[in-house]
Amino acid sequence: MVNQVKSPSGEIPPAMPKAAAGYPHSRTARLFLLVAALSGFLWVSLGAIAGHEVFSGLHASFFDKAHRYQIVHTLALMLLATLPLRLPLSFCRAAGLCWLLGLCCFCGSLYVMAFLGTEAVRYLVPVGGVAFLVGWAMLFIAACVGERS
């Protein structure tokens, strides 16, 4: 029989749900969390730079859009990495990888266009947008498929 740890009041706390196949402590989850932490740091830093009104017109629009999408997908990655999901790992991994691609292509391209004033990377914006959408679709499919056994 396994010894259960009791709280100071003598009560046995309820069991935590078991994470699927080592998740969220897998290498993929760790990668997602590392990228989310870096992305969050960059989000705050870039917001501080933009607070000094370094952009105007179209460049400000590029920056604002990248900044909004970056925080949404940074938080989504962080949640995906830290929640003990009992969803099919392959779909969760695909969702996170798509969001990583979206952060790089969509947000990264808009930031390059805002900071450097070049539109040479403009073609990557829709690639990143589609990657964001596919990531959300993968999470939806994971939820439809349901719990792992």
mmCIF file with all atom_site columns, C-alpha atoms in Angstrom, residues 87-88 91-92 137-146:
data_model
loop_
_atom_site.group_PDB
_atom_site.id
_atom_site.type_symbol
_atom_site.label_atom_id
_atom_site.label_alt_id
_atom_site.label_comp_id
_atom_site.label_asym_id
_atom_site.label_entity_id
_atom_site.label_seq_id
_atom_site.pdbx_PDB_ins_code
_atom_site.Cartn_x
_atom_site.Cartn_y
_atom_site.Cartn_z
_atom_site.occupancy
_atom_site.B_iso_or_equiv
_atom_site.pdbx_formal_charge
_atom_site.auth_seq_id
_atom_site.auth_comp_id
_atom_site.auth_asym_id
_atom_site.auth_atom_id
_atom_site.pdbx_PDB_model_num
ATOM 1  C CA . LEU A 1 87  ? -6.055  15.024 -24.585 1.00 0.00 ? 87  LEU A CA 1
ATOM 2  C CA . PRO A 1 88  ? -4.301  13.201 -27.422 1.00 0.00 ? 88  PRO A CA 1
ATOM 3  C CA . PHE A 1 91  ? -2.850  16.982 -31.536 1.00 0.00 ? 91  PHE A CA 1
ATOM 4  C CA . CYS A 1 92  ? -1.671  19.110 -28.600 1.00 0.00 ? 92  CYS A CA 1
ATOM 5  C CA . ALA A 1 137 ? -8.083  23.518 -35.289 1.00 0.00 ? 137 ALA A CA 1
ATOM 6  C CA . MET A 1 138 ? -5.689  20.912 -33.843 1.00 0.00 ? 138 MET A CA 1
ATOM 7  C CA . LEU A 1 139 ? -6.720  21.878 -30.310 1.00 0.00 ? 139 LEU A CA 1
ATOM 8  C CA . PHE A 1 140 ? -10.390 21.631 -31.349 1.00 0.00 ? 140 PHE A CA 1
ATOM 9  C CA . ILE A 1 141 ? -9.810  18.157 -32.813 1.00 0.00 ? 141 ILE A CA 1
ATOM 10 C CA . ALA A 1 142 ? -7.991  17.092 -29.643 1.00 0.00 ? 142 ALA A CA 1
ATOM 11 C CA . ALA A 1 143 ? -10.986 18.189 -27.584 1.00 0.00 ? 143 ALA A CA 1
ATOM 12 C CA . CYS A 1 144 ? -13.391 16.337 -29.920 1.00 0.00 ? 144 CYS A CA 1
ATOM 13 C CA . VAL A 1 145 ? -11.349 13.132 -29.821 1.00 0.00 ? 145 VAL A CA 1
ATOM 14 C CA . GLY A 1 146 ? -11.447 13.319 -26.045 1.00 0.00 ? 146 GLY A CA 1
#
